[in-house]
CSV table of C-alpha atoms in Angstrom, one decimal:
chain,number,residue,atom,x,y,z
A,1,MET,CA,146.2,101.0,92.8
A,2,SER,CA,144.4,103.3,95.2
A,3,ASP,CA,144.4,102.5,98.9
A,4,LYS,CA,141.1,104.2,99.3
A,5,LYS,CA,138.2,101.9,98.9
A,6,LEU,CA,134.5,101.6,99.3
A,7,LYS,CA,133.2,98.2,100.4
A,8,ILE,CA,129.5,97.8,99.7
A,9,LYS,CA,127.8,94.8,101.2
A,10,LEU,CA,124.4,93.8,99.9
A,11,LEU,CA,122.8,91.5,102.5
A,12,PRO,CA,120.2,88.9,101.6
A,13,SER,CA,117.9,90.6,104.0
A,14,GLY,CA,117.8,93.5,101.5
A,15,GLU,CA,119.9,95.7,103.8
A,16,ILE,CA,123.0,97.5,102.4
A,17,GLN,CA,126.1,98.2,104.3
A,18,MET,CA,128.9,100.4,103.2
A,19,GLU,CA,132.4,100.7,104.7
A,20,THR,CA,135.1,103.2,103.7
A,21,GLN,CA,138.7,102.1,103.9
A,22,GLY,CA,141.7,104.4,103.9
A,23,ILE,CA,139.7,107.5,104.2
A,24,LYS,CA,140.5,109.4,107.3
A,25,GLY,CA,138.6,112.1,109.1
A,26,LYS,CA,135.2,113.6,108.2
A,27,LYS,CA,135.8,113.0,104.5
A,28,CYS,CA,134.4,109.5,104.9
A,29,LEU,CA,131.0,111.0,105.6
A,30,ASP,CA,131.0,112.4,102.1
A,31,TYR,CA,130.6,108.9,100.8
A,32,ILE,CA,127.2,108.5,102.5
A,33,GLU,CA,125.9,110.7,99.7
A,34,VAL,CA,127.7,108.5,97.2
A,35,LEU,CA,125.9,105.4,98.5
A,36,LYS,CA,122.6,107.2,98.5
A,37,LYS,CA,123.1,108.0,94.8
A,38,LEU,CA,124.4,104.6,93.9
A,39,ALA,CA,121.7,102.6,95.5
A,40,GLY,CA,118.9,105.0,96.1
A,41,VAL,CA,118.6,104.2,99.7
A,42,ASN,CA,117.7,105.8,103.0
A,43,ILE,CA,120.4,105.8,105.6
A,44,THR,CA,119.2,104.2,108.8
A,45,ASP,CA,122.4,104.0,110.8
A,46,THR,CA,126.0,105.3,110.7
A,47,LYS,CA,128.9,104.1,112.8
A,48,LEU,CA,132.2,105.9,113.0
A,49,SER,CA,135.4,103.8,112.8
A,50,GLN,CA,138.8,104.7,114.2
A,51,GLU,CA,139.7,106.3,110.9
A,52,TYR,CA,137.1,108.9,111.4
A,53,TYR,CA,139.1,110.3,114.3
A,54,GLU,CA,142.4,110.2,112.4
A,55,THR,CA,143.6,113.0,110.2
A,56,GLU,CA,144.8,112.6,106.7
A,57,THR,CA,148.4,113.6,106.4
A,58,GLU,CA,150.0,114.4,103.1
A,59,ILE,CA,153.6,113.3,102.7
A,60,ILE,CA,155.6,115.6,100.6
A,61,ASN,CA,159.0,114.5,99.4
A,62,THR,CA,161.5,117.4,99.5
A,63,GLU,CA,165.0,117.8,98.5
A,64,ASN,CA,167.5,119.5,100.7
A,65,ILE,CA,169.0,122.3,98.8
A,66,ASN,CA,172.0,123.9,100.2
A,67,ILE,CA,172.1,127.5,99.4
A,68,ASP,CA,175.5,129.0,99.7
B,1,MET,CA,65.9,89.8,93.8
B,2,SER,CA,68.5,91.4,91.6
B,3,CYS,CA,71.8,93.0,92.1
B,4,THR,CA,74.3,94.9,90.0
B,5,VAL,CA,77.8,93.6,89.4
B,6,VAL,CA,80.2,96.1,88.1
B,7,ALA,CA,83.5,94.9,86.7
B,8,LEU,CA,84.3,92.2,89.2
B,9,PRO,CA,88.0,91.2,89.2
B,10,TYR,CA,88.8,87.6,88.6
B,11,ALA,CA,89.6,86.9,92.3
B,12,LEU,CA,86.2,88.0,93.4
B,13,ALA,CA,84.5,86.0,90.7
B,14,TYR,CA,86.4,83.0,92.0
B,15,THR,CA,85.0,83.5,95.5
B,16,ILE,CA,81.4,83.9,94.4
B,17,GLY,CA,81.7,80.7,92.2
B,18,ALA,CA,83.0,78.8,95.2
B,19,VAL,CA,80.2,79.9,97.4
B,20,VAL,CA,77.8,78.5,94.9
B,21,LEU,CA,79.6,75.2,95.2
B,22,GLY,CA,79.0,75.4,99.0
B,23,LEU,CA,75.3,75.7,98.3
B,24,GLY,CA,75.3,72.4,96.6
B,25,LYS,CA,74.7,73.7,93.1
B,26,SER,CA,75.4,71.4,90.2
B,27,SER,CA,78.4,72.3,88.0
B,28,GLN,CA,75.9,73.2,85.2
B,29,GLU,CA,74.1,75.6,87.4
B,30,MET,CA,77.3,77.0,88.7
B,31,GLY,CA,78.6,77.6,85.1
B,32,LYS,CA,75.3,79.3,84.3
B,33,LEU,CA,75.7,81.6,87.3
B,34,ILE,CA,79.3,82.4,86.6
B,35,SER,CA,78.5,83.2,83.0
B,36,THR,CA,76.0,85.8,84.3
B,37,LEU,CA,78.9,87.6,86.0
B,38,ASN,CA,79.9,88.8,82.5
B,39,THR,CA,76.7,90.8,82.3
B,40,GLU,CA,75.9,93.9,84.3
B,41,THR,CA,72.9,92.4,86.1
B,42,PHE,CA,72.0,88.8,87.1
B,43,GLU,CA,69.2,87.2,89.0
B,44,LEU,CA,69.9,85.2,92.2
B,45,ASP,CA,67.5,82.3,93.1
B,46,GLU,CA,64.7,83.7,95.1
B,47,ASP,CA,65.5,81.3,98.0
B,48,ILE,CA,69.0,82.6,98.3
B,49,GLU,CA,69.0,85.6,100.5
B,50,ASN,CA,72.1,87.8,100.8
B,51,GLU,CA,72.4,86.7,104.5
B,52,ASP,CA,72.7,83.1,103.4
B,53,VAL,CA,75.5,84.0,101.0
B,54,HIS,CA,77.4,85.8,103.7
B,55,GLU,CA,76.9,83.1,106.2
B,56,ILE,CA,78.1,80.4,103.8
B,57,ASN,CA,81.0,82.5,102.7
B,58,ALA,CA,82.1,83.0,106.3
B,59,SER,CA,81.8,79.4,107.2
B,60,HIS,CA,83.8,78.1,104.2
B,61,PHE,CA,86.4,80.7,103.6
B,62,ILE,CA,89.0,82.1,106.0
B,63,GLU,CA,90.5,85.5,105.5
B,64,LYS,CA,93.8,86.2,107.1
B,65,ASP,CA,95.5,89.6,107.0
B,66,PHE,CA,99.2,90.2,107.0
B,67,GLU,CA,101.4,93.3,107.2
B,68,THR,CA,104.2,93.1,104.7
B,69,ALA,CA,107.4,95.0,104.0
B,70,PHE,CA,106.6,95.1,100.3
B,71,THR,CA,106.6,98.6,98.9
B,72,ASP,CA,107.6,98.3,95.3
B,73,ARG,CA,104.9,97.2,92.9
B,74,ASP,CA,107.3,96.0,90.2
B,75,LEU,CA,109.4,93.9,92.6
B,76,LEU,CA,106.2,92.5,94.1
B,77,ILE,CA,104.8,91.4,90.7
B,78,LYS,CA,108.2,89.9,89.8
B,79,THR,CA,108.3,88.0,93.1
B,80,LEU,CA,104.8,86.7,92.7
B,81,GLU,CA,105.6,85.5,89.1
B,82,GLU,CA,108.8,83.7,90.3
B,83,HIS,CA,106.9,82.1,93.1
B,84,GLY,CA,104.4,80.5,90.8
B,85,VAL,CA,101.5,82.8,91.6
B,86,HIS,CA,99.1,82.8,88.6
B,87,SER,CA,96.1,84.8,87.5
B,88,ILE,CA,97.9,88.0,88.6
B,89,THR,CA,95.7,90.9,88.0
B,90,GLU,CA,95.6,94.6,89.1
B,91,TYR,CA,92.6,96.6,89.8
B,92,ASP,CA,92.3,100.0,91.4
B,93,GLY,CA,95.8,99.8,92.9
B,94,LYS,CA,95.2,96.3,94.2
B,95,ILE,CA,97.1,93.2,93.1
B,96,PHE,CA,95.4,89.9,93.0
B,97,GLY,CA,96.8,86.4,92.5
B,98,LYS,CA,96.3,82.8,93.2
B,99,VAL,CA,98.7,80.2,94.4
B,100,ASP,CA,98.0,76.7,95.7
B,101,ASN,CA,94.6,77.1,97.5
B,102,PHE,CA,95.2,80.7,98.4
B,103,THR,CA,93.8,83.8,96.8
B,104,LEU,CA,96.1,86.8,97.5
B,105,ASN,CA,95.0,90.4,97.7
B,106,PHE,CA,97.7,93.1,98.1
B,107,GLU,CA,96.5,96.6,98.9
B,108,LYS,CA,98.2,99.7,100.2
B,109,SER,CA,96.5,101.9,102.7
B,110,SER,CA,98.4,104.9,101.2
B,111,VAL,CA,101.0,105.3,98.4
B,112,ASP,CA,103.9,105.6,100.8
B,113,LYS,CA,103.0,102.6,102.9
B,114,PRO,CA,103.8,98.9,102.3
B,115,TYR,CA,101.2,96.6,100.9
B,116,ASN,CA,98.9,94.7,103.3
B,117,LEU,CA,98.1,91.2,102.3
B,118,ARG,CA,94.8,89.5,102.7
B,119,ILE,CA,94.8,85.7,102.0
B,120,THR,CA,91.5,84.1,101.3
B,121,CYS,CA,91.5,80.3,101.6
B,122,THR,CA,89.6,77.3,102.8
B,123,ASN,CA,92.5,76.0,104.8
B,124,SER,CA,94.9,78.4,106.3
B,125,ASP,CA,97.4,75.9,107.7
B,126,ASN,CA,100.3,77.0,105.5
B,127,ALA,CA,99.3,80.7,105.1
B,128,GLU,CA,102.1,82.0,107.4
B,129,GLU,CA,104.6,79.8,105.6
B,130,LYS,CA,103.5,81.1,102.3
B,131,VAL,CA,103.8,84.7,103.4
B,132,GLN,CA,107.3,84.0,104.8
B,133,ASP,CA,108.3,82.4,101.4
B,134,LEU,CA,107.1,85.4,99.5
B,135,SER,CA,108.9,87.7,101.9
B,136,THR,CA,112.2,85.8,101.5
B,137,GLU,CA,111.9,86.0,97.8
B,138,TYR,CA,110.9,89.6,97.8
B,139,VAL,CA,114.0,90.7,99.8
B,140,LEU,CA,116.2,88.6,97.5
B,141,ASN,CA,114.7,90.6,94.6
B,142,VAL,CA,115.4,93.8,96.5
B,143,GLN,CA,119.0,92.7,96.9
B,144,GLU,CA,119.3,91.8,93.2
B,145,ASN,CA,117.7,95.1,92.2
B,146,ALA,CA,120.1,97.1,94.4
B,147,TYR,CA,123.1,95.2,93.0
B,148,LEU,CA,122.1,95.9,89.4
B,149,SER,CA,121.4,99.5,90.2
B,150,ILE,CA,124.8,100.0,91.9
B,151,VAL,CA,126.8,98.3,89.2
B,152,GLU,CA,125.1,100.3,86.5
B,153,LYS,CA,125.7,103.6,88.3
B,154,LEU,CA,129.3,102.7,89.0
B,155,LYS,CA,129.8,102.2,85.3
B,156,GLU,CA,128.1,105.5,84.5
B,157,ASN,CA,130.5,107.3,86.9
B,158,ASN,CA,133.6,105.4,85.7
B,159,MET,CA,134.1,103.9,89.1
B,160,GLN,CA,136.1,100.7,89.1
B,161,ILE,CA,135.0,97.6,90.9
B,162,GLU,CA,138.2,96.0,92.3
B,163,SER,CA,136.5,92.8,93.4
B,164,GLU,CA,133.1,91.2,93.6
B,165,THR,CA,132.4,88.2,95.9
B,166,VAL,CA,129.5,86.3,97.2
B,167,GLU,CA,129.8,85.2,100.8
B,168,ASP,CA,128.3,81.9,102.2
B,169,ASP,CA,125.2,83.7,103.5
B,170,ASN,CA,124.6,85.1,99.9
B,171,THR,CA,125.9,88.6,100.9
B,172,ILE,CA,127.3,90.3,97.8
B,173,VAL,CA,130.4,92.3,98.5
B,174,LEU,CA,131.6,94.9,96.1
B,175,THR,CA,135.0,96.6,96.6
B,176,ILE,CA,135.4,99.8,94.7
B,177,ASN,CA,138.6,101.8,94.2
B,178,ILE,CA,138.1,105.5,94.7
B,179,GLU,CA,140.4,108.4,93.5
């Protein structure tokens, strides 16, 4: 199961809030467009979380190979 | 005296009929006058001047104007129907309806603006409450509409909903797996 998620909150006031989880750096801003397309909404406010300022690191498993 | 009536919407006809009641006309006479509204031209009694009609109208009916946040015609109609508003009619971009003792008239000043609401009634005691009720129901319909739209588009894009919950305050929370 992916650790990257979108949490979309539909408030009874008609307002829609979206939060990204597990998406680090500026990539999370890409999902603003996703929300626009999903709900056909105008974005009125954006708040950046700590994850925005973190960088996504890719963990690569390597084997140590001894070359004689 | 004569005047020309061109395609009066039901809500306007209701107002004119009620004004006649205010003049102390019998129901038979009122019925006769209302029936003339279906023709292009009708005669008013000679002793009724236009000024009298306006004066009586002003003294018996209250008009209250409200700004609303309603922008979507379909959602507004749905809200009105669910709220028990009857005799809903549309004419020239305006939406009319009746509920309790209120006649509702929704009209936009321009296409991209929300509707303004004019309530005509004889007693405006509960007018604000009625507008508040309509507003509450309208935004719930906005929420429902957004939910249905999002779920449909998630399916179209093969995006998986991991969980769906409704919180105590009726907030709907969708959690979606990505990648």
